[in-house]
Coordinates of C-alpha atoms in Angstrom, one line a residue:
M1 CA 0.8 9.9 -36.5
K2 CA 4.2 9.0 -37.9
A3 CA 4.8 6.3 -35.3
F4 CA 1.3 4.9 -35.7
A5 CA 1.8 4.6 -39.4
A6 CA 5.1 2.8 -38.9
S7 CA 3.4 0.2 -36.7
I8 CA 0.4 -0.3 -39.0
T9 CA 2.5 -0.7 -42.2
A10 CA 4.6 -3.3 -40.5
W11 CA 1.6 -5.6 -40.7
L12 CA -0.9 -4.3 -43.3
S13 CA -0.7 -3.6 -47.0
A14 CA -0.3 0.0 -48.0
G15 CA -3.9 0.2 -49.2
T16 CA -5.5 -1.0 -46.1
A17 CA -3.1 0.9 -43.8
H18 CA -4.3 4.3 -45.1
A19 CA -7.9 3.4 -44.4
A20 CA -7.1 2.2 -40.9
I21 CA -5.3 5.4 -40.1
A22 CA -8.1 7.5 -41.3
S23 CA -10.7 5.7 -39.3
V24 CA -8.9 5.7 -36.0
A25 CA -6.8 8.9 -36.1
A26 CA -8.8 10.6 -33.4
T27 CA -10.2 7.7 -31.4
P28 CA -8.9 4.7 -29.4
F29 CA -8.8 1.5 -31.6
L30 CA -8.4 -2.2 -31.8
N31 CA -7.3 -3.6 -35.2
Q32 CA -7.0 -7.3 -35.8
V33 CA -4.2 -8.3 -38.2
D34 CA -4.5 -12.1 -38.0
N35 CA -5.7 -14.7 -35.5
Q36 CA -2.8 -13.9 -33.1
T37 CA -1.8 -10.4 -33.9
W38 CA -3.6 -7.2 -32.9
I39 CA -2.8 -3.5 -32.8
I40 CA -4.2 -1.3 -30.0
G41 CA -3.7 2.4 -29.1
N42 CA -5.0 5.9 -29.7
D43 CA -3.8 9.1 -31.2
V44 CA -0.8 9.2 -28.8
W45 CA 0.6 5.7 -28.8
N46 CA 0.1 2.2 -30.3
M47 CA 1.3 -1.3 -29.6
T48 CA 1.3 -4.5 -31.6
Q49 CA 0.1 -7.4 -29.4
G50 CA 1.2 -10.9 -30.4
L51 CA 0.3 -14.3 -29.1
Q52 CA 2.1 -13.6 -25.8
F53 CA 4.1 -10.4 -26.1
G54 CA 3.2 -6.8 -26.8
V55 CA 5.9 -5.3 -29.0
K56 CA 6.4 -2.3 -31.3
L57 CA 5.3 0.2 -28.8
Y58 CA 5.3 3.5 -30.6
Y59 CA 5.3 6.8 -28.7
K60 CA 6.8 10.1 -29.6
D61 CA 7.8 8.7 -33.0
R62 CA 10.0 5.9 -31.6
D63 CA 9.6 2.3 -30.7
L64 CA 10.1 2.0 -26.9
V65 CA 10.5 -1.8 -26.9
G66 CA 13.1 -2.3 -29.6
D67 CA 14.9 -5.6 -29.1
A68 CA 13.4 -6.1 -25.6
W69 CA 10.6 -8.6 -24.8
G70 CA 7.8 -6.0 -24.5
H71 CA 4.6 -6.4 -22.5
Y72 CA 3.3 -9.8 -21.1
V73 CA 1.4 -11.4 -18.3
S74 CA 2.7 -14.4 -16.5
Y75 CA 2.5 -16.5 -13.3
N76 CA 5.0 -18.4 -11.2
G77 CA 7.8 -16.4 -12.5
A78 CA 8.3 -16.7 -16.2
A79 CA 7.3 -20.3 -16.2
N80 CA 3.8 -19.6 -17.5
N81 CA 3.2 -16.7 -19.9
L82 CA -0.4 -16.2 -20.8
A83 CA -1.3 -16.8 -24.5
W84 CA -4.1 -14.7 -26.0
T85 CA -6.7 -16.5 -28.0
S86 CA -8.9 -13.6 -29.0
A87 CA -9.4 -9.8 -28.6
R88 CA -12.5 -7.7 -28.8
I89 CA -13.9 -4.3 -27.6
V90 CA -16.3 -5.0 -24.7
T91 CA -17.1 -1.3 -24.1
N92 CA -17.2 1.6 -26.5
G93 CA -18.3 4.7 -24.6
T94 CA -17.5 8.2 -23.3
Y95 CA -16.6 9.5 -19.9
H96 CA -16.7 13.3 -19.3
S97 CA -17.1 13.6 -23.1
T98 CA -13.9 11.7 -23.8
P99 CA -14.3 8.6 -25.9
F100 CA -12.8 5.3 -24.6
I101 CA -12.8 1.6 -25.3
D102 CA -12.3 -1.4 -23.1
V103 CA -10.3 -4.0 -25.1
L104 CA -10.5 -7.6 -23.7
F105 CA -7.7 -10.1 -24.5
T106 CA -8.8 -13.6 -23.6
A107 CA -6.6 -16.4 -22.3
A108 CA -7.4 -19.8 -20.9
E109 CA -6.7 -18.4 -17.4
G110 CA -8.7 -15.2 -17.6
D111 CA -9.2 -11.8 -19.3
M112 CA -6.7 -8.9 -19.6
H113 CA -8.4 -5.6 -20.2
W114 CA -6.9 -2.4 -21.7
V115 CA -9.0 0.7 -21.2
I116 CA -7.8 3.3 -23.7
F117 CA -9.1 6.9 -23.6
Q118 CA -8.7 9.3 -26.5
G119 CA -5.6 11.5 -26.0
Q120 CA -4.4 9.4 -23.0
H121 CA -0.7 8.8 -22.6
G122 CA -1.0 5.2 -21.7
A123 CA -3.9 3.0 -20.7
Y124 CA -5.7 1.6 -17.7
Q125 CA -5.3 -2.2 -17.2
Y126 CA -7.1 -4.8 -15.2
F127 CA -7.2 -8.6 -15.1
I128 CA -10.2 -10.9 -14.2
N129 CA -9.5 -14.4 -13.1
H130 CA -11.4 -17.4 -14.6
A131 CA -9.0 -20.3 -14.3
L132 CA -5.7 -19.4 -12.8
P133 CA -4.2 -22.3 -10.8
D134 CA -3.2 -22.0 -7.1
L135 CA -0.1 -19.8 -7.3
G136 CA 2.3 -17.5 -5.5
E137 CA 3.3 -15.0 -8.2
F138 CA 1.1 -13.3 -10.7
R139 CA 2.3 -10.3 -12.6
T140 CA 2.1 -8.0 -15.6
L141 CA 5.2 -6.2 -16.8
W142 CA 7.0 -4.3 -19.5
R143 CA 10.5 -5.1 -20.6
L144 CA 11.7 -2.1 -22.5
D145 CA 14.6 -0.7 -24.5
N146 CA 17.6 -0.4 -22.2
T147 CA 19.0 2.8 -23.9
T148 CA 15.7 4.6 -23.8
F149 CA 15.1 3.8 -20.1
P150 CA 18.4 3.8 -18.2
N151 CA 16.9 4.8 -14.9
G152 CA 14.5 3.4 -12.3
R153 CA 12.3 5.0 -9.7
T154 CA 10.4 3.6 -6.7
V155 CA 9.1 5.5 -3.6
T156 CA 12.4 4.6 -1.9
K157 CA 15.0 4.5 -4.6
D158 CA 15.8 6.6 -7.7
G159 CA 18.8 6.4 -10.0
P160 CA 20.6 4.6 -12.9
L161 CA 20.0 0.9 -13.3
P162 CA 23.3 -1.0 -13.3
P163 CA 24.7 -1.3 -16.9
L164 CA 24.6 -4.8 -18.4
S165 CA 28.4 -4.9 -18.6
E166 CA 28.6 -5.2 -14.8
Y167 CA 26.8 -8.5 -14.8
V168 CA 29.9 -10.7 -15.0
A169 CA 29.0 -14.4 -15.1
A170 CA 32.1 -15.4 -13.1
N171 CA 30.9 -13.1 -10.3
K172 CA 27.4 -14.5 -9.8
V173 CA 26.9 -15.5 -6.2
Q174 CA 23.2 -16.4 -6.1
D175 CA 19.8 -15.7 -7.8
E176 CA 20.2 -12.4 -9.8
T177 CA 23.1 -11.3 -7.6
W178 CA 26.7 -10.6 -8.6
L179 CA 29.8 -9.4 -7.0
A180 CA 30.5 -6.0 -8.4
P181 CA 33.4 -5.9 -10.9
D182 CA 35.6 -3.8 -8.6
G183 CA 35.0 -6.3 -5.8
K184 CA 33.3 -3.7 -3.6
G185 CA 29.7 -4.6 -2.9
Y186 CA 27.1 -6.4 -5.0
I187 CA 24.8 -5.9 -7.9
T188 CA 21.3 -7.4 -7.5
K189 CA 17.8 -6.6 -8.7
Y190 CA 16.5 -7.0 -5.1
D191 CA 18.1 -3.6 -4.2
W192 CA 15.2 -2.2 -6.2
T193 CA 12.6 -3.5 -3.8
S194 CA 10.2 -1.1 -2.0
W195 CA 7.1 -1.1 0.2
L196 CA 4.3 -2.0 -2.1
R197 CA 1.4 -0.3 -0.4
E198 CA 3.3 2.9 0.1
Q199 CA 4.2 3.4 -3.5
D200 CA 2.7 6.4 -5.4
Y201 CA 4.2 5.8 -8.8
Y202 CA 7.2 3.8 -10.1
G203 CA 8.8 2.9 -13.3
V204 CA 11.7 3.4 -15.7
Y205 CA 12.7 6.6 -17.4
G206 CA 15.2 8.5 -19.4
D207 CA 15.8 12.0 -20.6
E208 CA 12.9 11.9 -23.2
V209 CA 10.5 9.1 -22.1
G210 CA 9.1 7.6 -18.9
S211 CA 7.0 4.5 -18.4
W212 CA 5.2 4.4 -15.0
Y213 CA 2.8 2.3 -13.1
I214 CA 0.3 4.1 -10.9
N215 CA -1.8 1.9 -8.6
P216 CA -4.2 4.1 -6.6
G217 CA -6.4 1.2 -5.4
K218 CA -4.4 -1.5 -3.7
D219 CA -7.1 -3.8 -2.4
Y220 CA -6.3 -6.5 -5.0
Y221 CA -2.8 -6.9 -3.7
N222 CA -2.0 -9.8 -1.4
G223 CA -0.5 -9.1 2.1
N224 CA -0.5 -6.4 4.7
H225 CA 1.4 -3.2 5.4
L226 CA 4.7 -5.1 5.4
R227 CA 4.5 -6.4 1.9
Q228 CA 7.6 -5.4 0.0
E229 CA 8.1 -6.1 -3.6
L230 CA 10.6 -5.9 -6.5
M231 CA 9.4 -3.1 -8.8
V232 CA 12.0 -2.3 -11.4
H233 CA 15.4 -3.7 -12.4
R234 CA 17.8 -4.5 -15.2
E235 CA 17.2 -7.9 -16.8
S236 CA 20.6 -9.6 -16.5
G237 CA 20.2 -11.9 -19.5
T238 CA 19.3 -9.2 -22.1
G239 CA 19.8 -5.8 -20.5
D240 CA 16.0 -5.0 -20.8
A241 CA 14.7 -2.3 -18.5
V242 CA 12.0 -4.0 -16.4
Q243 CA 8.9 -2.4 -15.1
L244 CA 7.3 -5.0 -12.9
N245 CA 3.7 -5.1 -11.7
M246 CA 3.6 -7.9 -9.0
V247 CA -0.1 -7.9 -8.3
H248 CA 0.3 -11.1 -6.4
G249 CA 3.9 -11.7 -5.1
T250 CA 6.0 -13.9 -2.8
H251 CA 9.5 -12.3 -3.1
F252 CA 9.7 -11.7 0.7
T253 CA 7.0 -14.0 2.2
A254 CA 7.2 -17.5 3.7
S255 CA 4.1 -18.6 1.9
S256 CA 1.5 -16.9 -0.3
N257 CA 0.2 -19.7 -2.5
D258 CA -3.5 -18.9 -3.0
A259 CA -6.6 -20.1 -4.8
F260 CA -8.6 -17.4 -6.4
P261 CA -12.4 -17.2 -7.0
D262 CA -13.7 -16.9 -10.5
G263 CA -14.1 -13.2 -11.1
K264 CA -11.3 -12.0 -8.8
M265 CA -10.2 -8.7 -10.3
W266 CA -6.7 -7.2 -10.1
G267 CA -6.7 -3.5 -10.9
P268 CA -7.5 -1.2 -12.6
W269 CA -4.1 0.5 -12.5
L270 CA -2.8 3.1 -14.9
W271 CA 0.2 2.5 -17.1
Y272 CA 1.4 6.0 -17.9
L273 CA 3.8 7.4 -20.5
N274 CA 5.4 10.8 -20.4
N275 CA 8.6 12.7 -21.2
G276 CA 10.4 11.2 -18.2
S277 CA 9.2 13.9 -15.8
Q278 CA 8.8 12.8 -12.2
P279 CA 6.8 15.9 -11.1
D280 CA 4.4 15.1 -14.0
A281 CA 4.1 11.4 -12.9
A282 CA 3.5 12.6 -9.3
A283 CA 0.8 14.9 -10.4
Q284 CA -0.9 12.1 -12.4
S285 CA -0.6 9.8 -9.4
H286 CA -2.4 12.4 -7.2
K287 CA -5.1 12.7 -9.9
E288 CA -5.6 9.0 -10.1
S289 CA -5.9 8.6 -6.3
A290 CA -8.6 11.3 -6.2
S291 CA -10.5 9.4 -8.9
W292 CA -10.4 5.9 -7.4
P293 CA -12.5 3.8 -7.4
Y294 CA -12.8 4.7 -11.1
P295 CA -16.5 5.6 -12.0
W296 CA -16.1 4.6 -15.7
L297 CA -15.7 0.9 -14.7
K298 CA -19.3 -0.3 -14.5
D299 CA -18.6 -3.7 -12.9
P300 CA -21.2 -4.0 -10.1
A301 CA -18.9 -5.8 -7.6
Y302 CA -16.2 -3.2 -8.2
Q303 CA -18.6 -0.3 -7.6
T304 CA -20.4 -1.8 -4.6
R305 CA -18.5 -0.6 -1.5
G306 CA -18.9 0.6 2.0
R307 CA -16.9 1.9 5.0
V308 CA -15.6 0.6 8.3
S309 CA -14.7 2.8 11.3
G310 CA -13.9 2.3 15.0
R311 CA -11.5 3.1 17.8
L312 CA -9.0 0.7 19.2
V313 CA -8.5 0.7 23.0
L314 CA -6.1 -1.4 24.9
S315 CA -7.2 -3.3 28.0
D316 CA -5.2 -1.1 30.2
G317 CA -7.2 1.9 29.0
R318 CA -4.6 3.4 26.5
P319 CA -5.7 4.3 23.0
A320 CA -3.9 2.1 20.4
S321 CA -2.1 5.1 19.0
H322 CA -0.9 4.8 15.4
A323 CA -1.5 1.0 15.3
A324 CA -1.4 -0.8 12.0
V325 CA -5.0 -1.8 11.1
F326 CA -5.7 -4.6 8.6
L327 CA -9.0 -5.8 7.0
G328 CA -8.5 -9.3 5.6
D329 CA -9.8 -12.9 5.7
N330 CA -12.6 -13.7 8.1
H331 CA -11.6 -16.4 10.6
P332 CA -8.1 -16.6 9.0
N333 CA -5.9 -19.6 8.7
K334 CA -3.0 -17.6 7.3
T335 CA -0.8 -14.7 8.5
S336 CA -2.0 -11.3 7.3
L337 CA 1.1 -11.1 5.1
D338 CA 0.3 -14.4 3.4
M339 CA -3.4 -13.7 2.7
G340 CA -4.1 -13.2 -1.0
S341 CA -7.2 -14.9 -2.3
T342 CA -9.6 -11.9 -2.4
Y343 CA -9.3 -8.2 -1.3
Y344 CA -7.3 -6.6 1.5
Y345 CA -7.2 -3.1 3.1
T346 CA -4.6 -1.4 5.2
T347 CA -4.6 1.8 7.3
Y348 CA -3.2 3.2 10.5
A349 CA -5.1 4.4 13.6
D350 CA -4.6 8.1 14.6
K351 CA -3.2 9.1 18.0
S352 CA -6.5 8.5 19.7
G353 CA -6.8 5.0 18.2
R354 CA -9.5 5.9 15.7
F355 CA -9.4 4.3 12.2
E356 CA -11.5 4.2 9.0
F357 CA -11.4 2.2 5.9
R358 CA -13.1 3.8 2.8
D359 CA -14.3 2.2 -0.4
V360 CA -14.2 -1.4 0.9
R361 CA -15.8 -4.1 -1.3
T362 CA -18.9 -5.6 0.4
A363 CA -18.0 -8.8 2.2
T364 CA -17.3 -10.2 5.6
Y365 CA -13.8 -9.6 7.0
G366 CA -11.5 -10.2 9.9
L367 CA -10.1 -7.1 11.5
Q368 CA -6.5 -7.2 12.8
A369 CA -4.2 -4.6 14.5
W370 CA -0.7 -4.6 15.9
P371 CA 1.9 -2.0 17.0
T372 CA 3.7 0.0 14.4
P373 CA 7.1 1.9 14.5
N374 CA 7.2 5.1 16.4
S375 CA 3.8 4.5 18.0
S376 CA 3.3 4.7 21.8
I377 CA 2.3 1.0 22.1
V378 CA 5.5 -0.8 21.0
D379 CA 5.4 -2.6 24.3
V380 CA 2.3 -4.5 23.3
T381 CA 3.0 -8.1 22.4
T382 CA -0.5 -9.2 21.4
T383 CA -2.3 -8.9 18.0
L384 CA -6.0 -7.8 17.9
L385 CA -8.3 -10.1 15.9
R386 CA -12.0 -9.4 15.5
N387 CA -13.9 -11.6 13.1
D388 CA -17.3 -11.2 11.3
V389 CA -16.9 -7.6 10.3
V390 CA -19.7 -7.1 7.8
V391 CA -19.3 -4.4 5.2
G392 CA -22.6 -3.6 3.4
K393 CA -23.5 -1.5 0.3
K394 CA -22.8 2.2 0.7
G395 CA -23.1 2.0 4.4
V396 CA -20.8 2.6 7.4
T397 CA -19.9 -0.4 9.6
Q398 CA -19.4 1.4 12.9
L399 CA -17.5 -0.9 15.3
G400 CA -17.4 1.7 18.1
E401 CA -14.7 1.0 20.7
V402 CA -12.8 -2.2 19.9
D403 CA -11.2 -3.8 23.0
W404 CA -7.6 -5.1 22.6
A405 CA -6.4 -7.4 25.3
I406 CA -2.8 -7.1 26.2
S407 CA -0.4 -8.8 28.6
N408 CA -0.6 -7.9 32.3
R409 CA 2.7 -9.5 33.3
T410 CA 5.5 -7.7 34.9
R411 CA 8.1 -6.5 32.4
V412 CA 11.7 -7.3 33.3
F413 CA 13.3 -6.0 30.1
Q414 CA 12.6 -5.3 26.4
V415 CA 15.2 -5.0 23.7
G416 CA 13.8 -3.3 20.6
D417 CA 10.3 -2.0 19.9
F418 CA 7.7 -4.6 19.3
D419 CA 6.5 -3.5 15.9
R420 CA 7.4 -6.3 13.3
Y421 CA 10.4 -4.3 12.0
S422 CA 14.1 -4.3 12.8
Y423 CA 14.0 -0.5 13.1
G424 CA 16.2 0.9 16.0
F425 CA 18.8 -1.9 15.7
E426 CA 22.1 -1.3 14.0
Y427 CA 21.6 -1.3 10.2
G428 CA 17.9 -2.0 10.8
G429 CA 15.8 -0.3 8.1
A430 CA 18.8 0.7 6.0
A431 CA 18.3 1.0 2.2
W432 CA 17.8 -2.4 0.6
Q433 CA 21.2 -3.8 -0.1
H434 CA 22.7 -7.3 -0.4
A435 CA 24.8 -8.8 2.4
L436 CA 24.5 -5.9 4.8
V437 CA 24.0 -8.6 7.5
N438 CA 27.6 -9.5 7.1
N439 CA 28.4 -6.4 9.1
C440 CA 26.7 -7.9 12.2
P441 CA 29.0 -9.7 14.7
A442 CA 29.3 -13.3 15.6
D443 CA 29.2 -12.5 19.3
L444 CA 27.4 -9.7 21.0
V445 CA 26.7 -8.7 24.6
F446 CA 23.8 -6.3 25.3
K447 CA 23.6 -4.9 28.9
V448 CA 20.0 -3.8 29.8
G449 CA 20.0 -0.3 31.2
V450 CA 23.5 0.4 29.8
S451 CA 23.5 -0.5 26.1
E452 CA 21.6 1.5 23.6
T453 CA 19.1 -0.2 21.3
G454 CA 21.4 0.5 18.3
E455 CA 24.1 -1.7 19.8
W456 CA 21.9 -4.8 19.0
C457 CA 22.4 -5.6 15.3
F458 CA 19.4 -6.2 13.0
G459 CA 20.4 -9.7 11.9
Q460 CA 22.3 -12.7 13.3
T461 CA 23.9 -15.1 10.8
Y462 CA 27.3 -16.1 12.1
L463 CA 28.0 -19.0 14.5
G464 CA 28.3 -17.5 18.0
N465 CA 26.5 -16.2 21.1
W466 CA 24.3 -13.1 21.4
T467 CA 23.7 -12.4 25.1
I468 CA 21.4 -10.1 27.0
E469 CA 22.6 -9.3 30.5
F470 CA 20.1 -7.9 33.0
D471 CA 20.1 -7.4 36.8
L472 CA 17.5 -8.6 39.3
S473 CA 17.3 -6.9 42.7
E474 CA 16.2 -10.1 44.5
D475 CA 15.8 -13.9 44.1
L476 CA 12.5 -15.0 42.6
E477 CA 10.2 -17.6 44.0
A478 CA 10.8 -20.9 42.3
E479 CA 7.1 -21.5 41.6
K480 CA 6.8 -18.3 39.6
D481 CA 6.8 -18.4 35.9
A482 CA 8.9 -16.4 33.4
L483 CA 8.0 -15.8 29.8
L484 CA 10.6 -15.0 27.1
T485 CA 9.0 -13.5 24.0
V486 CA 11.1 -13.6 20.9
S487 CA 9.7 -11.6 17.9
L488 CA 11.5 -12.0 14.6
A489 CA 11.1 -9.4 11.8
G490 CA 12.2 -12.1 9.4
Y491 CA 13.9 -15.4 9.1
S492 CA 15.8 -17.0 6.2
S493 CA 16.3 -20.8 6.4
G494 CA 19.6 -22.5 7.2
A495 CA 20.2 -21.2 10.7
S496 CA 19.3 -22.7 14.1
S497 CA 19.6 -21.2 17.6
T498 CA 19.5 -22.6 21.1
V499 CA 18.1 -20.3 23.8
W500 CA 19.9 -20.4 27.2
V501 CA 19.2 -18.8 30.6
N502 CA 22.3 -18.2 32.7
G503 CA 24.4 -20.4 30.5
G504 CA 23.1 -23.7 31.8
T505 CA 19.4 -23.9 31.4
K506 CA 18.0 -24.5 27.9
V507 CA 14.6 -22.9 27.6
G508 CA 14.0 -23.2 23.8
N509 CA 15.3 -23.4 20.4
L510 CA 14.7 -21.8 17.0
T511 CA 15.3 -24.7 14.6
S512 CA 15.7 -24.4 10.8
G513 CA 13.1 -26.5 9.1
A514 CA 10.5 -26.2 11.8
P515 CA 7.0 -25.3 10.5
Q516 CA 7.1 -22.0 12.4
L517 CA 10.4 -21.1 10.7
A518 CA 9.6 -21.7 7.1
N519 CA 11.9 -19.7 4.9
D520 CA 11.3 -16.2 3.8
P521 CA 14.0 -14.7 1.5
S522 CA 14.4 -11.4 3.4
L523 CA 18.0 -11.5 4.5
Y524 CA 19.5 -12.9 1.3
R525 CA 17.3 -10.7 -0.9
S526 CA 18.6 -7.3 0.3
A527 CA 15.8 -6.7 3.0
T528 CA 17.0 -4.9 6.1
A529 CA 13.7 -4.0 7.9
A530 CA 11.3 -7.0 7.6
G531 CA 10.4 -10.3 6.1
E532 CA 7.8 -12.6 7.4
W533 CA 7.0 -11.8 11.1
R534 CA 7.2 -14.7 13.6
L535 CA 6.5 -14.8 17.3
F536 CA 7.8 -17.3 19.8
E537 CA 7.1 -17.6 23.5
F538 CA 9.3 -19.7 25.8
G539 CA 8.1 -20.3 29.3
F540 CA 10.3 -21.4 32.2
G541 CA 10.5 -21.5 35.9
A542 CA 11.6 -18.2 37.4
G543 CA 13.7 -20.1 39.9
V544 CA 16.5 -20.4 37.4
L545 CA 16.9 -16.6 37.7
K546 CA 18.9 -15.1 40.5
K547 CA 19.6 -11.9 42.4
G548 CA 22.2 -9.9 40.5
V549 CA 23.4 -10.4 36.9
N550 CA 21.4 -12.9 34.7
T551 CA 21.8 -13.7 31.0
I552 CA 19.6 -14.8 28.1
T553 CA 21.8 -16.2 25.3
F554 CA 20.9 -17.0 21.7
E555 CA 23.6 -19.5 20.6
L556 CA 23.6 -19.8 16.8
T557 CA 24.6 -23.5 16.3
K558 CA 23.9 -23.8 12.5
N559 CA 24.3 -21.2 9.8
S560 CA 24.3 -20.5 6.1
T561 CA 25.7 -17.5 4.3
W562 CA 23.3 -14.5 4.4
H563 CA 20.6 -16.7 6.1
G564 CA 19.5 -16.3 9.7
F565 CA 17.4 -14.2 12.1
M566 CA 16.2 -10.7 11.6
W567 CA 15.3 -9.2 15.0
D568 CA 12.2 -7.3 16.0
S569 CA 12.1 -7.5 19.8
V570 CA 13.1 -9.7 22.8
I571 CA 11.0 -9.3 26.0
L572 CA 11.2 -11.0 29.4
E573 CA 8.2 -10.9 31.7
L574 CA 7.1 -12.5 35.0

């Protein structure tokens, strides 16, 4: 209780502080200091909440915020921090004999809830929208003391955060990216990106304390399986250790500006404190996943859920083994990565094509599916879409066999698996790191049947020609049609390409600024596997092809540093 007393006495007189401590020593509490200052916590931790920032976070007899900014909620980056106008306890109950309170902080845009259990190291949090504007980024976060939390951990990266001394102003090359002081490599917060829907727990930690986010339910996130997001980093201006909860994000998408219905709920997730132990955080993550959806949250819409099951079968009779399956907007007008107004569910089919979604909020959805890495269907160039999937209360929506129509054209060649990722290509899927695409060449020749997939590089950014050579055993009839399918794992604006057949026939172009090539920041924000997936089909008369050696060339005619094309697959069919 030493830390609790320190926080209380910072705001209250000595006489009232003693009474407050005695009344809340064993139970979660909310104490109002004035009309814009409150103290919340329990017998383990406590935090002083101001008009915008939560500071004076006491745990294990120390303040974990120190000179950092603390906890806040904001949208569109740091342009709009929510300001709290009032706070009150909306639930005061018990669950499994443990007392808890639900503290609601009100802002003009909506309500931030802290659910605090007795003895809990941390708190559950959730936000309910009432008047958020159309937006791309909405987040909660902690900015914590940099000496207490020198390390960061995501599901794909773990280690020390760069020291503030390495952020040399003269070495800044772009948004939150600096040339390393030794001139070897770069320092950027985007190297701490990870796959959002794969994360188990993430946060910042030191030898004595760890602060983690555990998000067992991910249906409130925008986007599909490919959503990647910045999770932890060093704040370059102050050195704060940042624990970022991007519940609606656009760091690697072309467009995710959404309007939200009144009542849209993000969360609950668990903000968890411990002694810095990752095994303990992992165990807590497993426990939270087993408990989700949380039974203590009595919101009817949150608790009313059903299931969806079925089996995906390709039109050639094959099961859609290990396909990515997505439950999203009904009759969509956005890509599945860009959807974000309501609730979204992701899973994978098994080897026989069977899939199931559990604990789905009742609504009407659109079902989508596409090939995924290492599946047996990476030759499939179509996406399944089935609309009007109705999920009812506590029932199972059984879709039975879902037919997935695929191309019946004759395949001439395929370079790279068709799976929306750059995996298999040189550097494709490497750890997030800035400027890796600089290692890819300006000119490249890939010989079908001779070259290995790894000889095609994951990204093209330099002016030059990338050429695919392939043999045909006979001349083709002039009246036949050919179809060149170009699948991009990502695209960052500023680069344009002309597509040639046999050097003299232009069959298409990939033009910077075209609606289909809106910018996603993947290549210049450290991504190596994916950004916003794009699909292009260029048809041409097969008569331009000939017996013997033929070529498809992608001539990059316009470029910009670290901007260009991230490849998924190139396919020629007749």
